Short mmCIF file of C-alpha atoms in Angstrom, two decimals:
data_model
loop_
_atom_site.label_atom_id
_atom_site.label_comp_id
_atom_site.label_asym_id
_atom_site.label_seq_id
_atom_site.Cartn_x
_atom_site.Cartn_y
_atom_site.Cartn_z
CA MET M 604 -189.78 -378.61 -16.93
CA SER M 605 -190.58 -376.24 -13.65
CA THR M 606 -193.52 -374.67 -13.83
CA PRO M 607 -193.07 -370.82 -13.90
CA SER M 608 -195.51 -368.32 -12.12
CA ILE M 609 -198.11 -366.46 -14.47
CA ALA M 610 -196.91 -362.99 -13.25
CA GLU M 611 -193.12 -364.20 -14.35
CA THR M 612 -194.19 -364.53 -18.24
CA THR M 613 -197.30 -362.19 -18.61
CA GLN M 614 -196.82 -359.35 -21.74
CA THR M 615 -194.55 -361.36 -23.67
CA LEU M 616 -194.91 -363.97 -26.84
CA ARG M 617 -194.40 -366.88 -24.81
CA SER M 618 -196.87 -366.39 -21.79
CA GLY M 619 -200.38 -367.66 -24.10
CA PHE M 620 -197.58 -371.19 -24.98
CA LEU M 621 -196.76 -371.49 -21.43
CA ARG M 622 -200.34 -371.58 -19.99
CA SER M 623 -201.47 -374.23 -22.41
CA CYS M 624 -198.68 -375.94 -21.62
CA GLN M 625 -200.02 -375.22 -17.61
CA ALA M 626 -203.55 -375.76 -18.73
CA HIS M 627 -203.37 -378.93 -21.49
CA PRO M 628 -200.22 -380.83 -21.28
CA ASP M 629 -201.86 -384.01 -22.89
CA ARG M 630 -203.12 -381.41 -26.68
CA ILE M 631 -202.50 -381.85 -29.33
CA ALA M 632 -200.24 -378.71 -29.77
CA LEU M 633 -198.93 -379.31 -33.23
CA GLU M 634 -198.95 -381.41 -36.64
CA VAL M 635 -195.95 -381.85 -38.53
CA ALA M 636 -194.04 -384.40 -40.67
CA GLY M 637 -196.13 -387.31 -39.38
CA GLU M 638 -195.14 -386.20 -35.75
CA SER M 639 -197.91 -385.31 -33.57
CA LEU M 640 -196.44 -383.29 -30.92
CA ARG M 641 -197.57 -382.37 -27.51
CA TYR M 642 -197.74 -378.99 -25.87
CA GLY M 643 -195.97 -380.84 -22.42
CA GLU M 644 -193.98 -381.96 -25.82
CA LEU M 645 -193.04 -379.87 -27.31
CA ARG M 646 -192.44 -377.51 -24.01
CA ASP M 647 -189.83 -380.18 -22.92
CA ARG M 648 -188.09 -380.02 -27.10
CA ALA M 649 -187.72 -376.52 -25.93
CA ALA M 650 -187.04 -376.35 -22.71
CA ALA M 651 -183.50 -378.65 -23.87
CA LEU M 652 -182.90 -375.62 -26.36
CA ALA M 653 -182.70 -372.91 -24.32
CA ALA M 654 -181.03 -375.00 -21.65
CA THR M 655 -178.49 -375.63 -24.13
CA LEU M 656 -177.92 -371.46 -25.52
CA ALA M 657 -177.60 -370.45 -21.63
CA GLN M 658 -174.98 -373.79 -21.11
CA HIS M 659 -173.06 -371.94 -23.85
CA ASP M 660 -173.55 -368.90 -23.12
CA CYS M 661 -174.07 -366.51 -26.53
CA ASP M 662 -175.25 -362.67 -25.54
CA ARG M 663 -172.81 -360.45 -27.27
CA GLU M 664 -172.41 -357.01 -28.00
CA SER M 665 -173.33 -354.43 -30.74
CA SER M 666 -170.90 -352.82 -33.30
CA SER M 667 -170.59 -349.95 -30.18
CA GLY M 668 -169.21 -352.66 -27.38
CA GLU M 669 -172.98 -351.95 -25.08
CA PRO M 670 -174.94 -354.61 -24.66
CA ALA M 671 -177.66 -355.01 -27.27
CA PRO M 672 -180.73 -357.59 -27.22
CA ALA M 673 -180.63 -360.93 -27.19
CA LEU M 674 -180.97 -363.19 -31.25
CA THR M 675 -181.25 -366.05 -31.64
CA ALA M 676 -181.24 -366.72 -35.50
CA ILE M 677 -183.61 -369.62 -36.85
CA LEU M 678 -182.41 -371.49 -39.83
CA GLY M 679 -185.15 -373.71 -41.28
CA HIS M 680 -188.17 -374.62 -43.49
CA ARG M 681 -191.91 -375.08 -40.58
CA SER M 682 -190.18 -378.13 -39.07
CA GLY M 683 -190.00 -379.76 -35.81
CA ALA M 684 -186.80 -378.33 -35.12
CA ALA M 685 -187.38 -374.85 -36.22
CA PHE M 686 -190.51 -374.81 -34.03
CA ALA M 687 -188.61 -375.90 -31.55
CA GLY M 688 -185.62 -373.35 -31.85
CA ILE M 689 -188.22 -370.43 -31.85
CA LEU M 690 -189.89 -371.29 -29.10
CA GLY M 691 -186.08 -372.44 -27.03
CA ALA M 692 -185.13 -368.92 -27.79
CA LEU M 693 -188.35 -367.71 -26.70
CA LEU M 694 -187.58 -369.38 -23.64
CA ARG M 695 -184.65 -368.07 -22.91
CA GLY M 696 -185.29 -364.93 -22.79
CA ASN M 697 -183.58 -364.22 -26.92
CA GLY M 698 -185.63 -362.76 -28.98
CA TYR M 699 -185.95 -364.94 -32.81
CA VAL M 700 -184.69 -364.60 -36.27
CA PRO M 701 -185.79 -366.27 -39.13
CA LEU M 702 -184.29 -367.29 -41.80
CA ASN M 703 -184.95 -368.99 -44.70
CA PRO M 704 -183.28 -371.95 -46.67
CA THR M 705 -184.74 -371.61 -50.02
CA PHE M 706 -183.64 -367.79 -49.61
CA PRO M 707 -180.70 -367.37 -52.00
CA PRO M 708 -176.95 -368.21 -49.15
CA GLU M 709 -175.85 -364.26 -50.06
CA ARG M 710 -179.21 -362.74 -48.49
CA THR M 711 -179.40 -365.16 -45.06
CA ARG M 712 -175.69 -364.53 -44.96
CA ASN M 713 -176.03 -360.37 -44.60
CA MET M 714 -179.95 -361.10 -42.53
CA LEU M 715 -177.49 -363.41 -40.10
CA GLU M 716 -173.96 -361.43 -40.03
CA ARG M 717 -176.17 -357.47 -39.69
CA SER M 718 -178.59 -358.94 -37.04
CA GLN M 719 -175.33 -360.46 -34.67
CA CYS M 720 -176.96 -363.72 -33.74
CA ARG M 721 -174.13 -365.82 -32.24
CA ALA M 722 -176.45 -369.28 -32.06
CA VAL M 723 -178.17 -370.53 -34.92
CA ILE M 724 -181.24 -373.18 -34.00
CA ILE M 725 -181.12 -375.19 -37.41
CA ASP M 726 -182.93 -378.16 -38.74
CA GLY M 727 -182.09 -380.17 -42.13
CA GLN M 728 -182.91 -378.79 -45.05
CA GLY M 729 -181.48 -375.28 -42.96
CA GLU M 730 -177.82 -377.84 -42.87
CA LYS M 731 -177.54 -378.75 -47.14
CA GLN M 732 -177.27 -374.24 -46.84
CA LEU M 733 -174.69 -374.06 -44.00
CA ASP M 734 -171.75 -374.60 -46.70
CA GLU M 735 -172.64 -371.03 -48.07
CA VAL M 736 -174.03 -369.35 -45.70
CA LEU M 737 -171.17 -370.27 -43.44
CA ALA M 738 -168.11 -369.04 -46.59
CA GLU M 739 -167.92 -365.16 -45.07
CA ILE M 740 -168.85 -365.51 -40.83
CA GLU M 741 -166.16 -363.97 -39.40
CA ALA M 742 -167.83 -364.70 -36.13
CA SER M 743 -168.05 -368.11 -34.19
CA LEU M 744 -171.18 -369.13 -33.54
CA LEU M 745 -172.83 -372.03 -32.43
CA LEU M 746 -174.33 -374.40 -34.40
CA ILE M 747 -177.98 -376.66 -32.91
CA LEU M 748 -178.72 -379.11 -34.86
CA PRO M 749 -181.35 -380.93 -32.52
CA GLU M 750 -182.78 -383.18 -35.56
CA ARG M 751 -179.21 -384.92 -35.94
CA GLU M 752 -177.28 -387.00 -33.75
CA ASP M 753 -173.72 -387.13 -35.25
CA VAL M 754 -172.57 -383.82 -35.46
CA SER M 755 -168.27 -384.66 -36.11
CA GLU M 756 -168.40 -384.26 -39.63
CA LEU M 757 -170.06 -380.98 -39.69
CA ALA M 758 -167.43 -380.06 -36.64
CA ALA M 759 -164.48 -381.41 -38.51
CA ARG M 760 -165.83 -379.08 -42.14
CA PHE M 761 -166.45 -376.09 -39.16
CA PRO M 762 -163.67 -375.56 -36.40
CA LYS M 763 -163.96 -371.93 -36.21
CA HIS M 764 -167.58 -373.32 -34.75
CA THR M 765 -169.00 -375.25 -32.20
CA VAL M 766 -171.55 -377.27 -33.70
CA LEU M 767 -174.13 -379.55 -31.35
CA GLY M 768 -175.94 -382.44 -32.14
CA ALA M 769 -179.18 -384.04 -30.72
CA GLY M 770 -177.29 -385.69 -28.05
CA ASP M 771 -175.25 -382.72 -27.54
CA LEU M 772 -178.32 -380.79 -25.49
CA ALA M 773 -178.55 -379.94 -22.20
CA ASP M 774 -181.25 -381.74 -20.06
CA GLY M 775 -183.80 -379.18 -19.61
CA ASP M 776 -186.32 -380.41 -17.18
CA ASP M 777 -185.36 -377.77 -14.55
CA TRP M 778 -185.46 -374.83 -17.24
CA SER M 779 -187.53 -371.86 -15.88
CA PRO M 780 -188.00 -369.21 -18.54
CA ALA M 781 -185.10 -366.28 -18.22
CA PRO M 782 -187.01 -363.35 -17.64
CA VAL M 783 -188.41 -360.86 -20.66
CA ASP M 784 -188.22 -356.69 -21.24
CA PRO M 785 -191.96 -356.70 -22.51
CA ASN M 786 -190.25 -353.66 -24.87
CA GLY M 787 -187.72 -356.12 -25.87
CA ILE M 788 -187.08 -357.47 -29.33
CA ALA M 789 -189.77 -360.57 -29.48
CA TYR M 790 -188.35 -361.68 -33.18
CA LEU M 791 -186.32 -359.61 -35.80
CA LEU M 792 -188.02 -360.12 -38.75
CA PHE M 793 -186.02 -358.88 -42.24
CA THR M 794 -188.07 -357.31 -45.87
CA SER M 795 -187.14 -356.57 -48.96
CA GLY M 796 -185.94 -352.70 -49.27
CA SER M 797 -186.20 -350.89 -52.00
CA THR M 798 -182.25 -350.07 -51.39
CA GLY M 799 -182.22 -354.26 -52.51
CA VAL M 800 -181.09 -353.63 -48.60
CA PRO M 801 -183.24 -356.28 -46.50
CA LYS M 802 -184.70 -353.95 -44.22
CA GLY M 803 -184.39 -355.11 -40.22
CA VAL M 804 -187.97 -354.70 -38.30
CA MET M 805 -187.76 -355.14 -34.80
CA VAL M 806 -191.00 -356.24 -33.04
CA THR M 807 -191.17 -356.41 -29.14
CA HIS M 808 -193.93 -358.54 -26.84
CA ARG M 809 -196.13 -356.04 -26.48
CA ASN M 810 -196.44 -355.28 -30.21
CA VAL M 811 -197.35 -358.69 -30.60
CA VAL M 812 -199.40 -358.75 -27.44
CA ALA M 813 -201.17 -356.07 -28.27
CA PHE M 814 -202.20 -357.73 -32.26
CA LEU M 815 -202.58 -360.89 -30.03
CA ASP M 816 -204.90 -359.93 -27.72
CA ALA M 817 -207.01 -358.51 -30.32
CA MET M 818 -207.63 -361.79 -31.97
CA ALA M 819 -208.37 -364.14 -29.54
CA ALA M 820 -211.00 -361.30 -28.57
CA ARG M 821 -212.37 -361.65 -31.51
CA TYR M 822 -212.37 -365.16 -32.74
CA GLY M 823 -213.50 -366.99 -29.74
CA ILE M 824 -210.66 -369.43 -30.65
CA THR M 825 -211.03 -372.68 -28.35
CA PRO M 826 -208.66 -376.37 -27.48
CA GLU M 827 -210.54 -377.99 -30.36
CA ASP M 828 -209.82 -375.43 -33.54
CA ARG M 829 -207.54 -376.65 -35.77
CA PHE M 830 -204.61 -373.97 -37.40
CA SER M 831 -203.70 -374.08 -41.55
CA GLN M 832 -199.77 -372.72 -41.20
CA THR M 833 -199.20 -371.60 -44.81
CA PHE M 834 -196.57 -369.51 -44.27
CA GLU M 835 -192.86 -369.16 -44.09
CA LEU M 836 -191.72 -368.44 -40.98
CA THR M 837 -190.03 -365.60 -42.66
CA PHE M 838 -193.60 -364.12 -43.00
CA ASP M 839 -194.64 -362.73 -40.11
CA LEU M 840 -198.33 -364.37 -40.62
CA SER M 841 -197.69 -366.63 -39.57
CA VAL M 842 -196.32 -365.29 -36.20
CA PHE M 843 -200.78 -365.35 -36.19
CA ASP M 844 -200.49 -369.46 -36.63
CA LEU M 845 -198.29 -370.69 -34.00
CA PHE M 846 -199.24 -368.45 -31.74
CA LEU M 847 -202.71 -367.80 -31.71
CA ALA M 848 -203.29 -371.37 -31.67
CA TRP M 849 -200.97 -372.21 -28.42
CA GLU M 850 -201.76 -369.34 -26.55
CA CYS M 851 -206.12 -370.68 -26.81
CA GLY M 852 -204.17 -374.90 -26.17
CA ALA M 853 -205.67 -375.19 -30.38
CA ARG M 854 -203.68 -377.33 -32.42
CA VAL M 855 -201.26 -376.04 -35.61
CA CYS M 856 -201.72 -377.97 -38.24
CA VAL M 857 -198.73 -378.10 -40.68
CA PRO M 858 -198.35 -378.97 -44.12
CA SER M 859 -195.94 -380.93 -46.81
CA GLN M 860 -195.08 -378.72 -49.61
CA ALA M 861 -196.60 -381.07 -52.03
CA GLN M 862 -200.16 -380.51 -49.23
CA LYS M 863 -199.38 -376.86 -49.50
CA MET M 864 -199.98 -377.64 -53.41
CA LEU M 865 -203.61 -379.23 -52.64
CA PRO M 866 -204.91 -377.55 -50.34
CA ALA M 867 -207.72 -378.94 -50.60
CA LYS M 868 -206.89 -381.96 -49.03
CA TYR M 869 -204.88 -380.32 -46.32
CA ILE M 870 -208.57 -378.76 -45.65
CA GLN M 871 -210.25 -382.07 -45.69
CA GLU M 872 -207.64 -384.61 -44.39
CA SER M 873 -206.88 -382.55 -40.77
CA ARG M 874 -210.14 -381.03 -40.70
CA ILE M 875 -208.73 -377.34 -40.01
CA THR M 876 -210.85 -374.64 -38.05
CA VAL M 877 -208.86 -371.98 -39.05
CA TRP M 878 -208.02 -370.61 -42.88
CA PHE M 879 -205.28 -368.19 -42.72
CA SER M 880 -203.49 -367.71 -46.03
CA VAL M 881 -202.39 -365.09 -49.04
CA PRO M 882 -205.07 -363.99 -51.45
CA SER M 883 -203.11 -365.93 -54.43
CA THR M 884 -203.29 -369.50 -52.59
CA GLY M 885 -207.61 -368.77 -52.87
CA VAL M 886 -206.49 -367.57 -56.73
CA MET M 887 -204.58 -371.01 -57.18
CA MET M 888 -207.48 -373.14 -55.88
CA SER M 889 -210.41 -371.05 -58.18
CA LYS M 890 -207.92 -371.99 -60.57
CA LEU M 891 -207.17 -375.77 -60.13
CA ARG M 892 -211.45 -375.76 -59.14
CA MET M 893 -211.05 -376.64 -56.05
CA LEU M 894 -213.47 -374.10 -54.55
CA LYS M 895 -216.70 -376.21 -54.65
CA PRO M 896 -219.80 -375.79 -53.31
CA ASP M 897 -219.98 -377.76 -49.45
CA ALA M 898 -216.30 -378.45 -49.82
CA TYR M 899 -214.52 -377.01 -46.60
CA PRO M 900 -217.59 -378.19 -43.72
CA SER M 901 -214.92 -377.96 -41.60
CA LEU M 902 -213.55 -373.74 -41.95
CA ARG M 903 -215.15 -371.64 -39.11
CA TRP M 904 -212.84 -368.79 -39.98
CA SER M 905 -211.60 -367.99 -43.04
CA LEU M 906 -209.22 -365.67 -43.28
CA PHE M 907 -206.74 -363.73 -45.47
CA CYS M 908 -204.07 -361.43 -45.50
CA GLY M 909 -200.61 -360.18 -47.98
CA GLU M 910 -202.18 -359.08 -50.53
CA ALA M 911 -204.77 -357.20 -52.24
CA LEU M 912 -208.24 -359.72 -52.19
CA PRO M 913 -210.31 -360.31 -54.90
CA ALA M 914 -214.11 -360.55 -55.00
CA GLU M 915 -214.90 -363.05 -56.63
CA ILE M 916 -212.74 -364.32 -54.86
CA VAL M 917 -214.42 -364.68 -51.74
CA GLU M 918 -216.98 -365.91 -53.16
CA SER M 919 -216.73 -369.11 -54.39
CA TRP M 920 -214.70 -368.77 -51.21
CA ALA M 921 -218.61 -368.73 -49.49
CA LEU M 922 -219.10 -371.25 -51.57
CA ALA M 923 -217.18 -373.94 -50.45
CA ALA M 924 -216.90 -373.12 -47.00
CA PRO M 925 -220.40 -371.92 -45.64
CA GLY M 926 -219.77 -372.59 -42.52
CA SER M 927 -217.14 -369.96 -42.68
CA ILE M 928 -217.17 -366.49 -41.23
CA ILE M 929 -214.10 -365.03 -43.91
CA GLU M 930 -212.33 -361.60 -43.64
CA ASN M 931 -209.36 -359.76 -45.11
CA LEU M 932 -206.80 -358.98 -42.84
CA TYR M 933 -204.62 -355.98 -43.96
CA GLY M 934 -202.22 -354.65 -42.26
CA PRO M 935 -197.44 -354.29 -43.57
CA THR M 936 -194.46 -356.19 -40.70
CA GLU M 937 -193.63 -352.10 -38.63
CA LEU M 938 -197.35 -352.81 -37.41
CA THR M 939 -197.27 -356.07 -36.24
CA ILE M 940 -198.80 -358.52 -38.78
CA ALA M 941 -202.59 -357.27 -39.41
CA CYS M 942 -204.69 -353.79 -37.66
CA THR M 943 -207.36 -353.62 -39.89
CA LEU M 944 -209.69 -355.98 -40.30
CA TYR M 945 -212.96 -356.19 -43.30
CA ARG M 946 -215.69 -358.97 -42.81
CA TRP M 947 -217.42 -360.58 -45.88
CA ASP M 948 -220.83 -360.20 -45.85
CA PRO M 949 -222.99 -361.47 -49.06
CA GLU M 950 -225.88 -359.45 -49.13
CA ARG M 951 -223.56 -356.37 -49.51
CA SER M 952 -219.82 -356.45 -49.26
CA ARG M 953 -220.03 -356.67 -53.33
CA GLU M 954 -220.69 -353.00 -53.12
CA ASP M 955 -218.65 -351.86 -50.70
CA CYS M 956 -215.88 -353.18 -52.87
CA GLU M 957 -212.96 -350.32 -55.06
CA LEU M 958 -211.88 -352.51 -58.64
CA GLY M 959 -213.03 -355.21 -57.89
CA LEU M 960 -211.36 -355.78 -54.06
CA VAL M 961 -212.28 -356.11 -50.92
CA PRO M 962 -212.43 -353.16 -48.57
CA ILE M 963 -209.75 -354.00 -45.75
CA GLY M 964 -212.11 -352.05 -42.99
CA ASP M 965 -212.44 -350.93 -39.70
CA PRO M 966 -208.55 -350.54 -37.51
CA TYR M 967 -207.97 -352.84 -34.89
CA PRO M 968 -209.15 -351.69 -31.35
CA ALA M 969 -207.03 -349.90 -30.18
CA MET M 970 -204.78 -348.75 -33.52
CA GLU M 971 -206.05 -345.69 -34.65
CA VAL M 972 -206.22 -344.91 -38.68
CA LEU M 973 -205.00 -341.20 -40.03
CA VAL M 974 -205.27 -340.79 -43.52
CA VAL M 975 -203.84 -337.87 -45.00
CA GLY M 976 -202.49 -336.39 -49.09
CA ASP M 977 -198.91 -334.74 -49.63
CA ASP M 978 -198.89 -332.45 -47.26
CA LEU M 979 -199.19 -334.54 -44.26
CA ARG M 980 -203.16 -333.07 -42.96
CA GLU M 981 -205.56 -335.83 -42.74
CA VAL M 982 -208.13 -335.64 -46.13
CA ALA M 983 -211.92 -335.65 -46.17
CA PRO M 984 -213.53 -338.28 -45.17
CA GLY M 985 -214.02 -340.59 -48.77
CA GLU M 986 -211.12 -339.11 -50.45
CA THR M 987 -207.99 -340.51 -50.97
CA GLY M 988 -204.58 -340.52 -49.54
CA GLU M 989 -202.24 -341.78 -47.93
CA LEU M 990 -203.03 -344.71 -44.94
CA LEU M 991 -200.94 -343.71 -41.57
CA MET M 992 -201.09 -345.49 -38.37
CA THR M 993 -199.91 -345.64 -34.72
CA GLY M 994 -201.08 -347.90 -32.34
CA PRO M 995 -199.60 -350.30 -29.06
CA GLN M 996 -199.05 -352.90 -32.38
CA LEU M 997 -196.53 -349.98 -33.92
CA THR M 998 -192.49 -351.36 -34.01
CA PRO M 999 -190.00 -349.13 -32.60
CA GLY M 1000 -188.41 -349.23 -36.05
CA TYR M 1001 -185.47 -351.00 -37.72
CA TRP M 1002 -182.41 -352.39 -37.01
CA GLN M 1003 -179.58 -350.97 -36.63
CA ASP M 1004 -180.79 -348.03 -39.32
CA PRO M 1005 -182.27 -345.23 -37.86
CA GLU M 1006 -182.31 -342.87 -41.40
CA LYS M 1007 -184.88 -345.23 -42.51
CA THR M 1008 -187.04 -345.51 -38.79
CA ALA M 1009 -187.01 -341.81 -39.47
CA ALA M 1010 -188.42 -341.40 -42.97
CA ALA M 1011 -190.93 -344.26 -42.15
CA PHE M 1012 -192.27 -343.67 -38.30
CA ILE M 1013 -192.98 -339.62 -38.13
CA THR M 1014 -195.03 -337.67 -36.00
CA PRO M 1015 -197.73 -336.08 -38.55
CA PRO M 1016 -198.80 -332.06 -38.29
CA GLU M 1017 -200.90 -331.92 -35.63
CA ARG M 1018 -200.56 -335.37 -33.61
CA ASP M 1019 -198.49 -335.79 -31.13
CA ARG M 1020 -198.01 -339.81 -31.95
CA ILE M 1021 -195.22 -341.42 -34.25
CA HIS M 1022 -196.68 -342.44 -37.11
CA TYR M 1023 -195.70 -345.25 -39.68
CA ARG M 1024 -195.77 -344.56 -43.70
CA THR M 1025 -197.71 -347.25 -44.53
CA GLY M 1026 -196.89 -345.99 -48.51
CA ASP M 1027 -200.17 -347.33 -49.47
CA ARG M 1028 -202.79 -345.53 -51.60
CA VAL M 1029 -206.44 -345.77 -50.22
CA ARG M 1030 -209.63 -344.14 -49.88
CA ARG M 1031 -210.88 -342.80 -46.16
CA GLY M 1032 -214.05 -344.53 -45.30
CA ASP M 1033 -216.66 -341.66 -44.91
CA GLY M 1034 -219.24 -343.84 -42.26
CA LYS M 1035 -221.38 -345.54 -44.89
CA SER M 1036 -218.63 -346.58 -47.55
CA PRO M 1037 -215.54 -348.41 -45.40
CA MET M 1038 -211.94 -348.12 -46.22
CA VAL M 1039 -210.57 -349.21 -49.21
CA TYR M 1040 -207.62 -350.37 -51.02
CA LEU M 1041 -206.21 -348.44 -54.15
CA GLY M 1042 -202.93 -349.80 -54.16
CA ARG M 1043 -199.07 -348.58 -53.53
CA MET M 1044 -198.11 -345.13 -53.08
CA ASP M 1045 -195.72 -346.42 -55.66
CA ASN M 1046 -197.53 -347.94 -57.70
CA GLN M 1047 -198.60 -345.23 -59.91
CA ILE M 1048 -196.16 -344.32 -62.91
CA LYS M 1049 -196.75 -342.00 -65.17
CA ILE M 1050 -197.39 -343.06 -68.40
CA GLN M 1051 -197.52 -340.35 -71.22
CA GLY M 1052 -197.16 -337.82 -68.66
CA TYR M 1053 -200.50 -338.78 -67.51
CA ARG M 1054 -200.67 -340.34 -63.56
CA VAL M 1055 -202.07 -343.65 -63.56
CA GLU M 1056 -203.05 -345.74 -60.57
CA LEU M 1057 -201.47 -349.73 -62.06
CA GLY M 1058 -204.89 -350.96 -60.07
CA GLU M 1059 -207.67 -349.35 -62.08
CA ILE M 1060 -206.00 -351.11 -65.28
CA GLU M 1061 -205.72 -354.95 -63.97
CA ALA M 1062 -209.12 -354.09 -62.44
CA ALA M 1063 -210.62 -353.03 -65.46
CA ILE M 1064 -208.47 -356.09 -67.56
CA ARG M 1065 -209.93 -358.39 -64.44
CA ASP M 1066 -213.42 -357.54 -65.17
CA GLU M 1067 -213.80 -357.94 -69.09
CA ALA M 1068 -211.55 -361.25 -69.59
CA GLY M 1069 -213.57 -362.30 -66.41
CA VAL M 1070 -210.09 -363.50 -64.86
CA GLU M 1071 -209.79 -363.57 -60.86
CA VAL M 1072 -206.14 -362.07 -61.78
CA ALA M 1073 -204.26 -359.09 -63.54
CA ILE M 1074 -201.44 -358.09 -63.21
CA ALA M 1075 -200.05 -354.60 -65.27
CA ILE M 1076 -197.11 -353.51 -65.54
CA GLY M 1077 -195.16 -350.32 -67.13
CA TRP M 1078 -193.30 -350.95 -70.67
CA PRO M 1079 -191.46 -349.82 -72.32
CA VAL M 1080 -189.94 -347.76 -69.53
CA THR M 1081 -189.14 -344.40 -70.49
CA ALA M 1082 -187.57 -341.06 -68.74
CA ALA M 1083 -190.35 -339.65 -67.04
CA GLY M 1084 -191.77 -343.47 -65.81
CA ALA M 1085 -193.64 -345.37 -69.08
CA ASP M 1086 -194.60 -344.59 -72.56
CA SER M 1087 -197.43 -347.79 -72.47
CA VAL M 1088 -198.38 -350.86 -70.43
CA VAL M 1089 -198.11 -354.95 -70.04
CA VAL M 1090 -200.65 -356.78 -68.49
CA PHE M 1091 -199.98 -360.16 -67.73
CA VAL M 1092 -203.50 -362.63 -67.31
CA SER M 1093 -202.97 -366.70 -66.85
CA ASP M 1094 -206.35 -367.99 -69.16
CA GLU M 1095 -204.50 -368.84 -72.41
CA ASN M 1096 -208.24 -369.19 -74.23
CA LEU M 1097 -209.18 -365.08 -74.08
CA ASP M 1098 -209.12 -363.75 -77.31
CA ARG M 1099 -205.73 -361.21 -76.44
CA ALA M 1100 -206.42 -358.80 -79.14
CA ASP M 1101 -210.08 -358.54 -78.75
CA LEU M 1102 -208.96 -358.30 -75.12
CA VAL M 1103 -206.87 -354.86 -75.73
CA ALA M 1104 -209.62 -353.51 -77.92
CA ARG M 1105 -212.08 -354.38 -75.14
CA ALA M 1106 -208.99 -352.06 -72.77
CA LYS M 1107 -209.44 -348.87 -75.45
CA ALA M 1108 -212.56 -348.72 -75.89
CA ARG M 1109 -212.44 -348.52 -71.74
CA LEU M 1110 -210.06 -347.08 -70.88
CA PRO M 1111 -208.27 -343.44 -71.60
CA SER M 1112 -206.00 -344.20 -74.92
CA TYR M 1113 -202.60 -343.90 -72.54
CA MET M 1114 -204.08 -346.53 -70.33
CA ALA M 1115 -205.21 -349.06 -72.49
CA PRO M 1116 -202.30 -352.27 -72.49
CA ARG M 1117 -200.38 -351.74 -75.59
CA GLU M 1118 -200.60 -355.54 -75.15
CA ILE M 1119 -201.91 -358.79 -72.83
CA ARG M 1120 -199.01 -361.62 -72.22
CA HIS M 1121 -200.35 -364.37 -71.47
CA ILE M 1122 -197.90 -366.50 -68.02
CA ASP M 1123 -198.75 -369.96 -67.13
CA THR M 1124 -198.43 -369.76 -63.66
CA PHE M 1125 -197.34 -366.54 -61.60
CA PRO M 1126 -193.66 -365.72 -60.08
CA LEU M 1127 -194.65 -365.70 -56.47
CA ASN M 1128 -191.82 -364.66 -53.96
CA SER M 1129 -191.29 -366.51 -50.75
CA ASN M 1130 -194.44 -365.10 -49.16
CA GLY M 1131 -196.86 -366.43 -52.16
CA LYS M 1132 -196.99 -362.60 -53.58
CA VAL M 1133 -197.18 -361.90 -56.91
CA ASP M 1134 -193.41 -361.69 -58.07
CA ARG M 1135 -193.68 -358.17 -60.10
CA LYS M 1136 -190.28 -357.51 -60.09
CA ALA M 1137 -190.22 -361.32 -61.90
CA LEU M 1138 -192.60 -360.25 -64.96
CA ARG M 1139 -190.58 -357.32 -65.12
CA SER M 1140 -187.70 -358.93 -65.58
CA LEU M 1141 -189.45 -361.58 -68.61
CA LEU M 1142 -190.26 -357.65 -70.56
CA GLU M 1143 -186.45 -357.39 -69.79
CA ALA M 1144 -185.00 -360.22 -71.33
CA ASP M 1145 -187.31 -360.23 -74.57
#
């Protein structure tokens, strides 16, 4: 493969990886499924896929007939083929669209059709879903299965599509990366939508490079570091794991599904130095007694993001990884992975916590925070409101959905820049106390006519019960909101009737839960977060 100039790849998602390929071709870039791939080897696999995409020119037109951004779908599950596929798409000059083979086929098909991808790179897990995903696809697609030698049976099954296996890939030895517009789409990520139709968030190269630059400056990553990789590719936090590591010549260590369920052994055996996960993983590890003192001496950084972080988990984690600095990151996909952070200080951070949750802290240096009231005007320091943000990580909006984009990406009164409405309720920092997350704006419900923040009820139950997670669901539902609340906990040894009585003594009568329910394990969504909709479904099924 020819060596690209640094100027050619400046300000794109692939640029850091390519620089590391130049500087460290023989260092390990990726450990996955028992295989260790060096930077040069991973580059060569990606180049072969890029050359194949170019050979079967998959540029397309939009529904209006005009040229549209070229996108390549990746139907895979944290595999070598999927990671090489992402890089192959980027080397081709395309953005990538991750598709999760564990999602319902109808959802995957919807994402594939809406993205208008004309090429799909597929691993072994993705292949199992092909019949259902392709059943109603009208367009002819290029299907690339780099792990499969013989694709004749698949080609016969899907005659409308072009099917290529490992032996059909083009020679990528002399492949040079295609030019990329820094304002072009690096990846298109579909997130859940309130209408039930996923929203496609367009993240540009400039957006993600701004994020990676901030992270590289903060964490001082070296080629000796080893990154965890716990996130599905459809979760934007996976971009941190992969591309910050590859920008710095470090190693990404991908656990198997079995290892993900036993992360203690994975951290120790892989000698992880940079850990990144949702807080629910820490909660699980605490429940399984995996946070024993000095359990993880290799960790330098322990980062959490994706949901509210309980202070009790951080305190336990700090004992288990005494050499690690712990930070809580916050950010919606629309603001490119994460945009604020808070560093845990065992001497003072407990005082900064609100409702038993770690603050979300300060914005990244180039990002700006605006906390507004109902009139979209800035509230005073220390007051609560909706969090709006702007800066170089602000994405362009939603894929082919100008109406939703206009509603979420606004220019507030007396401001001259577009801000994203996060829908998150926060307390603005006041110089003494940091910004704290109080819950979703839509997590406020009306109970018997009173406006109630479910997070306050959850905090009270966590405190009274001594548990790390308690989830409140408004129930039963009424036309005006809810008549009361049911709270789920996972500790079966609690005296739940006594806990209800203590909650009634602590909370106003309309906020006290009518029932505390035990659940063995909290249901999680595909991103590893507690699935509140699944809990509501349990109540509806009664």
